[in-house]
PDB file of C-alpha atoms and ligand atoms in Angstrom:
ATOM      1  CA  UNK A  21      20.071  40.477  82.630  1.00 67.00           C
ATOM      2  CA  UNK A  22      20.418  38.508  84.738  1.00 82.00           C
ATOM      3  CA  UNK A  23      18.110  35.706  85.442  1.00 92.00           C
ATOM      4  CA  UNK A  24      15.262  35.425  87.944  1.00 96.00           C
ATOM      5  CA  UNK A  25      15.688  32.234  89.978  1.00 97.00           C
ATOM      6  CA  UNK A  26      13.121  31.945  92.927  1.00 98.00           C
ATOM      7  CA  UNK A  27      13.382  28.950  95.488  1.00 98.00           C
ATOM      8  CA  UNK A  28      10.887  26.881  96.640  1.00 97.00           C
ATOM      9  CA  UNK A  29      12.039  23.700  99.052  1.00 97.00           C
ATOM     10  CA  UNK A  30       9.794  22.246 101.753  1.00 96.00           C
ATOM     11  CA  UNK A  31       8.789  18.496 102.551  1.00 94.00           C
ATOM     12  CA  UNK A  32       6.838  16.044 100.048  1.00 87.00           C
ATOM     13  CA  UNK A  33       3.005  16.635  99.983  1.00 86.00           C
ATOM     14  CA  UNK A  34       3.290  20.701 100.660  1.00 91.00           C
ATOM     15  CA  UNK A  35       1.534  21.569  97.405  1.00 89.00           C
ATOM     16  CA  UNK A  36       5.062  23.086  96.381  1.00 92.00           C
ATOM     17  CA  UNK A  37       4.866  21.693  92.663  1.00 91.00           C
ATOM     18  CA  UNK A  38       0.870  23.041  92.768  1.00 92.00           C
ATOM     19  CA  UNK A  39       1.206  25.941  93.644  1.00 95.00           C
ATOM     20  CA  UNK A  40       4.576  26.752  92.299  1.00 95.00           C
ATOM     21  CA  UNK A  41       3.449  25.783  88.982  1.00 94.00           C
ATOM     22  CA  UNK A  42       0.306  28.204  89.462  1.00 94.00           C
ATOM     23  CA  UNK A  43       2.755  30.948  90.899  1.00 95.00           C
ATOM     24  CA  UNK A  44       4.815  30.439  87.161  1.00 94.00           C
ATOM     25  CA  UNK A  45       2.194  31.000  84.796  1.00 92.00           C
ATOM     26  CA  UNK A  46       1.231  34.047  86.197  1.00 92.00           C
ATOM     27  CA  UNK A  47       5.301  35.041  85.972  1.00 92.00           C
ATOM     28  CA  UNK A  48       5.946  33.922  83.220  1.00 91.00           C
ATOM     29  CA  UNK A  49       8.870  31.415  84.417  1.00 93.00           C
ATOM     30  CA  UNK A  50       9.903  28.289  84.205  1.00 93.00           C
ATOM     31  CA  UNK A  51       8.267  25.927  86.299  1.00 95.00           C
ATOM     32  CA  UNK A  52      11.118  23.459  87.245  1.00 96.00           C
ATOM     33  CA  UNK A  53      10.706  20.330  89.210  1.00 96.00           C
ATOM     34  CA  UNK A  54      13.409  18.600  90.358  1.00 96.00           C
ATOM     35  CA  UNK A  55      11.460  15.353  92.403  1.00 95.00           C
ATOM     36  CA  UNK A  56      11.160  14.701  89.314  1.00 96.00           C
ATOM     37  CA  UNK A  57      14.339  13.775  88.118  1.00 97.00           C
ATOM     38  CA  UNK A  58      14.866  12.245  91.394  1.00 97.00           C
ATOM     39  CA  UNK A  59      12.868  10.474  90.819  1.00 97.00           C
ATOM     40  CA  UNK A  60      13.726   9.786  87.293  1.00 97.00           C
ATOM     41  CA  UNK A  61      16.691   8.108  88.635  1.00 97.00           C
ATOM     42  CA  UNK A  62      15.187   5.981  90.663  1.00 98.00           C
ATOM     43  CA  UNK A  63      13.252   4.447  87.698  1.00 98.00           C
ATOM     44  CA  UNK A  64      15.705   3.608  86.450  1.00 97.00           C
ATOM     45  CA  UNK A  65      17.916   1.215  89.323  1.00 97.00           C
ATOM     46  CA  UNK A  66      14.931   0.391  89.675  1.00 97.00           C
ATOM     47  CA  UNK A  67      14.295  -0.939  86.819  1.00 97.00           C
ATOM     48  CA  UNK A  68      17.850  -1.938  86.133  1.00 96.00           C
ATOM     49  CA  UNK A  69      18.440  -3.982  89.230  1.00 96.00           C
ATOM     50  CA  UNK A  70      21.423  -1.655  90.061  1.00 97.00           C
ATOM     51  CA  UNK A  71      22.751  -2.343  93.799  1.00 95.00           C
ATOM     52  CA  UNK A  72      23.228   0.894  95.661  1.00 94.00           C
ATOM     53  CA  UNK A  73      26.843  -0.100  94.996  1.00 94.00           C
ATOM     54  CA  UNK A  74      27.007   0.337  91.736  1.00 96.00           C
ATOM     55  CA  UNK A  75      24.918   3.073  91.439  1.00 96.00           C
ATOM     56  CA  UNK A  76      27.780   5.820  90.672  1.00 96.00           C
ATOM     57  CA  UNK A  77      29.441   3.725  88.315  1.00 96.00           C
ATOM     58  CA  UNK A  78      25.657   3.761  86.425  1.00 96.00           C
ATOM     59  CA  UNK A  79      24.774   6.937  86.285  1.00 95.00           C
ATOM     60  CA  UNK A  80      26.461   7.480  82.987  1.00 92.00           C
ATOM     61  CA  UNK A  81      24.275   5.692  81.151  1.00 92.00           C
ATOM     62  CA  UNK A  82      20.917   6.926  82.645  1.00 93.00           C
ATOM     63  CA  UNK A  83      20.631   9.496  80.051  1.00 91.00           C
ATOM     64  CA  UNK A  84      18.237  11.622  82.182  1.00 94.00           C
ATOM     65  CA  UNK A  85      16.515  14.799  80.438  1.00 92.00           C
ATOM     66  CA  UNK A  86      13.922  17.074  81.143  1.00 92.00           C
ATOM     67  CA  UNK A  87      11.899  19.048  78.227  1.00 92.00           C
ATOM     68  CA  UNK A  88       8.818  21.514  77.832  1.00 89.00           C
ATOM     69  CA  UNK A  89       6.449  20.082  75.604  1.00 86.00           C
ATOM     70  CA  UNK A  90       4.048  23.787  75.655  1.00 80.00           C
ATOM     71  CA  UNK A  91       5.624  24.735  78.934  1.00 78.00           C
ATOM     72  CA  UNK A  92       5.014  21.948  80.732  1.00 87.00           C
ATOM     73  CA  UNK A  93       8.105  20.298  82.155  1.00 91.00           C
ATOM     74  CA  UNK A  94       8.648  16.319  81.100  1.00 95.00           C
ATOM     75  CA  UNK A  95      11.008  13.989  81.525  1.00 96.00           C
ATOM     76  CA  UNK A  96      13.168  11.988  80.147  1.00 96.00           C
ATOM     77  CA  UNK A  97      14.902   8.444  80.332  1.00 96.00           C
ATOM     78  CA  UNK A  98      16.789   8.213  77.119  1.00 94.00           C
ATOM     79  CA  UNK A  99      14.428   8.549  74.185  1.00 95.00           C
ATOM     80  CA  UNK A 100      11.345   7.784  76.844  1.00 96.00           C
ATOM     81  CA  UNK A 101       9.008  10.394  78.482  1.00 97.00           C
ATOM     82  CA  UNK A 102       8.774   8.769  82.499  1.00 98.00           C
ATOM     83  CA  UNK A 103       6.593  11.463  83.613  1.00 97.00           C
ATOM     84  CA  UNK A 104       3.554   9.576  84.320  1.00 95.00           C
ATOM     85  CA  UNK A 105       5.667   6.182  85.274  1.00 96.00           C
ATOM     86  CA  UNK A 106       7.305   8.158  88.132  1.00 97.00           C
ATOM     87  CA  UNK A 107       4.601   8.756  89.650  1.00 93.00           C
ATOM     88  CA  UNK A 108       4.067   5.306  92.132  1.00 91.00           C
ATOM     89  CA  UNK A 109       4.256   5.216  95.765  1.00 86.00           C
ATOM     90  CA  UNK A 110       7.467   2.679  94.915  1.00 92.00           C
ATOM     91  CA  UNK A 111       8.864   5.062  93.092  1.00 95.00           C
ATOM     92  CA  UNK A 112       8.084   7.890  95.238  1.00 90.00           C
ATOM     93  CA  UNK A 113       9.863   5.528  97.987  1.00 88.00           C
ATOM     94  CA  UNK A 114      13.038   4.233  95.694  1.00 94.00           C
ATOM     95  CA  UNK A 115      13.362   8.336  95.451  1.00 94.00           C
ATOM     96  CA  UNK A 116      13.793   9.181  99.049  1.00 89.00           C
ATOM     97  CA  UNK A 117      16.584   6.975  99.365  1.00 91.00           C
ATOM     98  CA  UNK A 118      18.217   7.162  95.370  1.00 93.00           C
ATOM     99  CA  UNK A 119      18.379  11.015  96.424  1.00 93.00           C
ATOM    100  CA  UNK A 120      20.649  10.516  99.977  1.00 91.00           C
ATOM    101  CA  UNK A 121      23.273   9.254  97.736  1.00 94.00           C
ATOM    102  CA  UNK A 122      25.742  11.932  97.135  1.00 94.00           C
ATOM    103  CA  UNK A 123      26.774  10.716  93.900  1.00 95.00           C
ATOM    104  CA  UNK A 124      23.334  10.847  92.103  1.00 96.00           C
ATOM    105  CA  UNK A 125      23.350  14.781  93.867  1.00 95.00           C
ATOM    106  CA  UNK A 126      26.180  15.458  92.107  1.00 95.00           C
ATOM    107  CA  UNK A 127      25.492  14.189  89.309  1.00 95.00           C
ATOM    108  CA  UNK A 128      21.959  15.923  88.684  1.00 96.00           C
ATOM    109  CA  UNK A 129      23.750  18.901  90.181  1.00 95.00           C
ATOM    110  CA  UNK A 130      24.942  20.424  86.397  1.00 91.00           C
ATOM    111  CA  UNK A 131      21.223  19.650  85.169  1.00 91.00           C
ATOM    112  CA  UNK A 132      19.441  21.818  87.867  1.00 95.00           C
ATOM    113  CA  UNK A 133      22.206  25.063  87.244  1.00 95.00           C
ATOM    114  CA  UNK A 134      22.424  25.150  83.876  1.00 93.00           C
ATOM    115  CA  UNK A 135      18.894  25.253  83.904  1.00 93.00           C
ATOM    116  CA  UNK A 136      18.176  27.971  86.045  1.00 96.00           C
ATOM    117  CA  UNK A 137      21.233  30.016  84.606  1.00 95.00           C
ATOM    118  CA  UNK A 138      19.642  29.677  81.473  1.00 93.00           C
ATOM    119  CA  UNK A 139      15.593  31.020  82.714  1.00 93.00           C
ATOM    120  CA  UNK A 140      14.136  32.760  84.507  1.00 94.00           C
ATOM    121  CA  UNK A 141      12.846  29.668  86.956  1.00 95.00           C
ATOM    122  CA  UNK A 142      10.409  28.770  89.495  1.00 97.00           C
ATOM    123  CA  UNK A 143      12.763  25.193  90.916  1.00 97.00           C
ATOM    124  CA  UNK A 144      11.100  23.549  93.913  1.00 96.00           C
ATOM    125  CA  UNK A 145      12.857  20.501  95.191  1.00 95.00           C
ATOM    126  CA  UNK A 146      14.510  20.260  98.453  1.00 93.00           C
ATOM    127  CA  UNK A 147      17.659  21.535  98.609  1.00 95.00           C
ATOM    128  CA  UNK A 148      17.169  24.318  96.296  1.00 97.00           C
ATOM    129  CA  UNK A 149      17.774  27.478  98.660  1.00 97.00           C
ATOM    130  CA  UNK A 150      20.768  25.629 100.798  1.00 95.00           C
ATOM    131  CA  UNK A 151      22.317  24.025  98.065  1.00 95.00           C
ATOM    132  CA  UNK A 152      21.671  24.476  93.980  1.00 97.00           C
ATOM    133  CA  UNK A 153      21.240  27.822  94.113  1.00 97.00           C
ATOM    134  CA  UNK A 154      22.637  29.399  97.542  1.00 97.00           C
ATOM    135  CA  UNK A 155      21.662  32.852  95.484  1.00 97.00           C
ATOM    136  CA  UNK A 156      18.521  32.669  94.534  1.00 97.00           C
ATOM    137  CA  UNK A 157      16.747  36.158  94.367  1.00 97.00           C
ATOM    138  CA  UNK A 158      13.969  34.067  96.729  1.00 98.00           C
ATOM    139  CA  UNK A 159      13.905  31.534  98.534  1.00 98.00           C
ATOM    140  CA  UNK A 160      11.028  29.862 100.029  1.00 98.00           C
ATOM    141  CA  UNK A 161      10.693  27.046 102.555  1.00 97.00           C
ATOM    142  CA  UNK A 162       6.771  25.886 101.649  1.00 97.00           C
ATOM    143  CA  UNK A 163       5.188  23.375 104.456  1.00 96.00           C
ATOM    144  CA  UNK A 164       1.431  22.266 106.093  1.00 97.00           C
ATOM    145  CA  UNK A 165       1.696  19.999 108.802  1.00 97.00           C
ATOM    146  CA  UNK A 166       2.469  16.263 108.351  1.00 97.00           C
ATOM    147  CA  UNK A 167      -1.558  16.079 109.287  1.00 97.00           C
ATOM    148  CA  UNK A 168      -3.185  18.140 106.661  1.00 96.00           C
ATOM    149  CA  UNK A 169      -0.546  16.125 104.199  1.00 96.00           C
ATOM    150  CA  UNK A 170      -2.334  13.008 104.566  1.00 96.00           C
ATOM    151  CA  UNK A 171      -5.457  14.799 104.588  1.00 95.00           C
ATOM    152  CA  UNK A 172      -4.954  16.387 101.004  1.00 92.00           C
ATOM    153  CA  UNK A 173      -3.025  13.184  99.515  1.00 90.00           C
ATOM    154  CA  UNK A 174      -5.800  10.744 100.916  1.00 93.00           C
ATOM    155  CA  UNK A 175      -8.570  13.102  99.163  1.00 91.00           C
ATOM    156  CA  UNK A 176      -6.530  12.675  96.503  1.00 86.00           C
ATOM    157  CA  UNK A 177      -6.226   9.311  96.408  1.00 85.00           C
ATOM    158  CA  UNK A 178     -10.110   8.609  97.468  1.00 84.00           C
ATOM    159  CA  UNK A 179     -11.507   7.777  94.396  1.00 82.00           C
ATOM    160  CA  UNK A 180      -8.897   5.540  93.288  1.00 81.00           C
ATOM    161  CA  UNK A 181      -8.749   1.440  93.351  1.00 84.00           C
ATOM    162  CA  UNK A 182      -6.132  -0.107  96.369  1.00 83.00           C
ATOM    163  CA  UNK A 183      -6.277   3.383  98.332  1.00 86.00           C
ATOM    164  CA  UNK A 184      -4.669   3.025 100.920  1.00 89.00           C
ATOM    165  CA  UNK A 185      -6.020   4.572 103.889  1.00 92.00           C
ATOM    166  CA  UNK A 186      -4.898   7.444 105.750  1.00 95.00           C
ATOM    167  CA  UNK A 187      -2.807   6.318 108.395  1.00 96.00           C
ATOM    168  CA  UNK A 188      -1.013   4.689 106.505  1.00 94.00           C
ATOM    169  CA  UNK A 189      -0.374   7.903 104.456  1.00 93.00           C
ATOM    170  CA  UNK A 190       0.476   9.802 107.182  1.00 95.00           C
ATOM    171  CA  UNK A 191       3.498   6.737 108.116  1.00 95.00           C
ATOM    172  CA  UNK A 192       4.638   6.640 104.753  1.00 91.00           C
ATOM    173  CA  UNK A 193       4.562  11.057 104.858  1.00 93.00           C
ATOM    174  CA  UNK A 194       6.450  10.799 108.577  1.00 94.00           C
ATOM    175  CA  UNK A 195       8.769   8.043 107.099  1.00 92.00           C
ATOM    176  CA  UNK A 196      10.068  10.415 103.796  1.00 88.00           C
ATOM    177  CA  UNK A 197      10.164  13.338 106.301  1.00 92.00           C
ATOM    178  CA  UNK A 198      12.503  11.843 108.134  1.00 93.00           C
ATOM    179  CA  UNK A 199      14.894  10.290 105.392  1.00 89.00           C
ATOM    180  CA  UNK A 200      14.934  13.629 103.310  1.00 88.00           C
ATOM    181  CA  UNK A 201      15.067  15.677 106.549  1.00 93.00           C
ATOM    182  CA  UNK A 202      18.172  13.086 108.165  1.00 93.00           C
ATOM    183  CA  UNK A 203      20.722  12.241 105.238  1.00 89.00           C
ATOM    184  CA  UNK A 204      23.621  13.724 105.337  1.00 91.00           C
ATOM    185  CA  UNK A 205      24.465  15.413 102.256  1.00 89.00           C
ATOM    186  CA  UNK A 206      21.740  17.794 100.983  1.00 88.00           C
ATOM    187  CA  UNK A 207      19.569  17.404 103.920  1.00 90.00           C
ATOM    188  CA  UNK A 208      15.813  18.825 103.979  1.00 92.00           C
ATOM    189  CA  UNK A 209      16.445  21.984 106.018  1.00 93.00           C
ATOM    190  CA  UNK A 210      15.226  25.586 105.746  1.00 96.00           C
ATOM    191  CA  UNK A 211      17.681  27.858 104.746  1.00 96.00           C
ATOM    192  CA  UNK A 212      19.002  31.148 106.919  1.00 96.00           C
ATOM    193  CA  UNK A 213      17.575  33.495 104.339  1.00 96.00           C
ATOM    194  CA  UNK A 214      14.169  31.417 103.169  1.00 98.00           C
ATOM    195  CA  UNK A 215      10.705  32.951 104.089  1.00 97.00           C
ATOM    196  CA  UNK A 216       8.486  30.316 105.789  1.00 97.00           C
ATOM    197  CA  UNK A 217       4.906  30.172 104.389  1.00 97.00           C
ATOM    198  CA  UNK A 218       2.894  27.584 106.254  1.00 96.00           C
ATOM    199  CA  UNK A 219      -0.610  26.459 103.733  1.00 95.00           C
ATOM    200  CA  UNK A 220      -1.990  24.476 106.809  1.00 96.00           C
ATOM    201  CA  UNK A 221      -4.599  26.478 106.995  1.00 96.00           C
ATOM    202  CA  UNK A 222      -4.103  27.877 103.044  1.00 95.00           C
ATOM    203  CA  UNK A 223      -5.977  26.340 100.074  1.00 93.00           C
ATOM    204  CA  UNK A 224      -4.254  26.532  96.817  1.00 93.00           C
ATOM    205  CA  UNK A 225      -5.131  29.613  96.092  1.00 95.00           C
ATOM    206  CA  UNK A 226      -3.829  31.946  99.399  1.00 96.00           C
ATOM    207  CA  UNK A 227      -0.587  30.081  98.888  1.00 96.00           C
ATOM    208  CA  UNK A 228      -0.326  31.006  95.440  1.00 96.00           C
ATOM    209  CA  UNK A 229      -1.225  34.859  96.550  1.00 96.00           C
ATOM    210  CA  UNK A 230       1.419  34.071 100.036  1.00 96.00           C
ATOM    211  CA  UNK A 231       3.613  33.195  97.767  1.00 96.00           C
ATOM    212  CA  UNK A 232       3.781  36.215  94.824  1.00 96.00           C
ATOM    213  CA  UNK A 233       3.379  38.020  98.394  1.00 96.00           C
ATOM    214  CA  UNK A 234       7.057  36.958  99.020  1.00 97.00           C
ATOM    215  CA  UNK A 235       8.181  37.543  95.872  1.00 96.00           C
ATOM    216  CA  UNK A 236       6.476  40.666  95.177  1.00 94.00           C
ATOM    217  CA  UNK A 237       8.321  42.643  98.749  1.00 95.00           C
ATOM    218  CA  UNK A 238      11.952  40.788  97.085  1.00 93.00           C
ATOM    219  CA  UNK A 239      12.149  41.713  93.741  1.00 90.00           C
ATOM    220  CA  UNK A 240       9.642  44.466  93.770  1.00 83.00           C
ATOM    221  CA  UNK A 241       6.645  43.607  91.138  1.00 65.00           C
ATOM    222  CA  UNK A 242       7.166  40.526  89.675  1.00 51.00           C
ATOM    223  CA  UNK A 243       5.472  40.541  86.494  1.00 51.00           C
TER     224      UNK A 243
HETATM  225  O1   DC B 315       9.356  16.425  95.470  1.00 52.19           O
HETATM  226  P1   DC B 315       9.197  14.485  95.196  1.00 52.19           P
HETATM  227  O2   DC B 315       8.486  13.698  96.460  1.00 52.19           O
HETATM  228  O3   DC B 315       8.646  14.496  93.736  1.00 52.19           O
HETATM  229  O4   DC B 315      11.140  14.131  95.108  1.00 52.19           O
HETATM  230  C1   DC B 315      11.253  13.185  95.145  1.00 52.19           C
HETATM  231  C2   DC B 315      12.369  12.341  95.849  1.00 52.19           C
HETATM  232  O5   DC B 315      13.164  13.076  95.405  1.00 52.19           O
HETATM  233  C3   DC B 315      12.085  12.544  97.554  1.00 52.19           C
HETATM  234  O6   DC B 315      12.161  11.562  98.527  1.00 52.19           O
HETATM  235  C4   DC B 315      13.255  13.917  97.966  1.00 52.19           C
HETATM  236  C5   DC B 315      14.095  13.857  96.477  1.00 52.19           C
HETATM  237  N1   DC B 315      14.563  15.058  95.916  1.00 52.19           N
HETATM  238  C6   DC B 315      15.773  15.205  96.437  1.00 52.19           C
HETATM  239  O7   DC B 315      16.613  15.034  97.891  1.00 52.19           O
HETATM  240  N2   DC B 315      15.570  16.667  96.240  1.00 52.19           N
HETATM  241  C7   DC B 315      15.576  17.983  95.817  1.00 52.19           C
HETATM  242  N3   DC B 315      16.118  18.961  95.336  1.00 52.19           N
HETATM  243  C8   DC B 315      14.566  17.674  95.005  1.00 52.19           C
HETATM  244  C9   DC B 315      13.664  15.753  95.516  1.00 52.19           C
END
């Protein structure tokens, strides 16, 4: 039987990964965070000081892989688990830049399609419903206002030393949205057949429930 593929796209900070993880646990599907793949390429490029015009030829040396350990996705560069290292603001910004490079997208395309062909997946990213899995069984575009996304991020970071200001976080989100939506290759946009879920006024449980409802409407009881 064909595997079920659920695509969730949307801007940074809309809660895609947290919510998709909750939903995938409920459904028993694998959760695939494709942003982690772009971040890992960005880390590889940063660590090796590779200039833009040398990225394409350097990609085969990157050896990026996803592994699922106790059902949780980890990303590897060669044998090194870099799942923690890719979560810095520098790598966020670098990933936004490198993910606009067509050769990088082409390099990661097959990895993403293979996982979806072999498993029931909830895959989140920017172009999953539009480019990577155009025939996904369910497509969701998950968003929230930039101010609410900045607010959530600020609350997450507020306890940490060197926490950026709310305004810095908001500026960063607006800049990343712009870069992700205006690049030439596979820009962030809602697929025509995607269902819009706006979480500005929803908490995590409410957002997960809204997504489960969309899935159930499309494919019947998904469990
Ligand atoms: O979801 P994230 O913030 O971890 O993604 C990091 C960057 O990678 C983000 O700037 C957009 C890019 N990305 C992409 O272009 N396509 C995807 N499918 C996933 C992420």
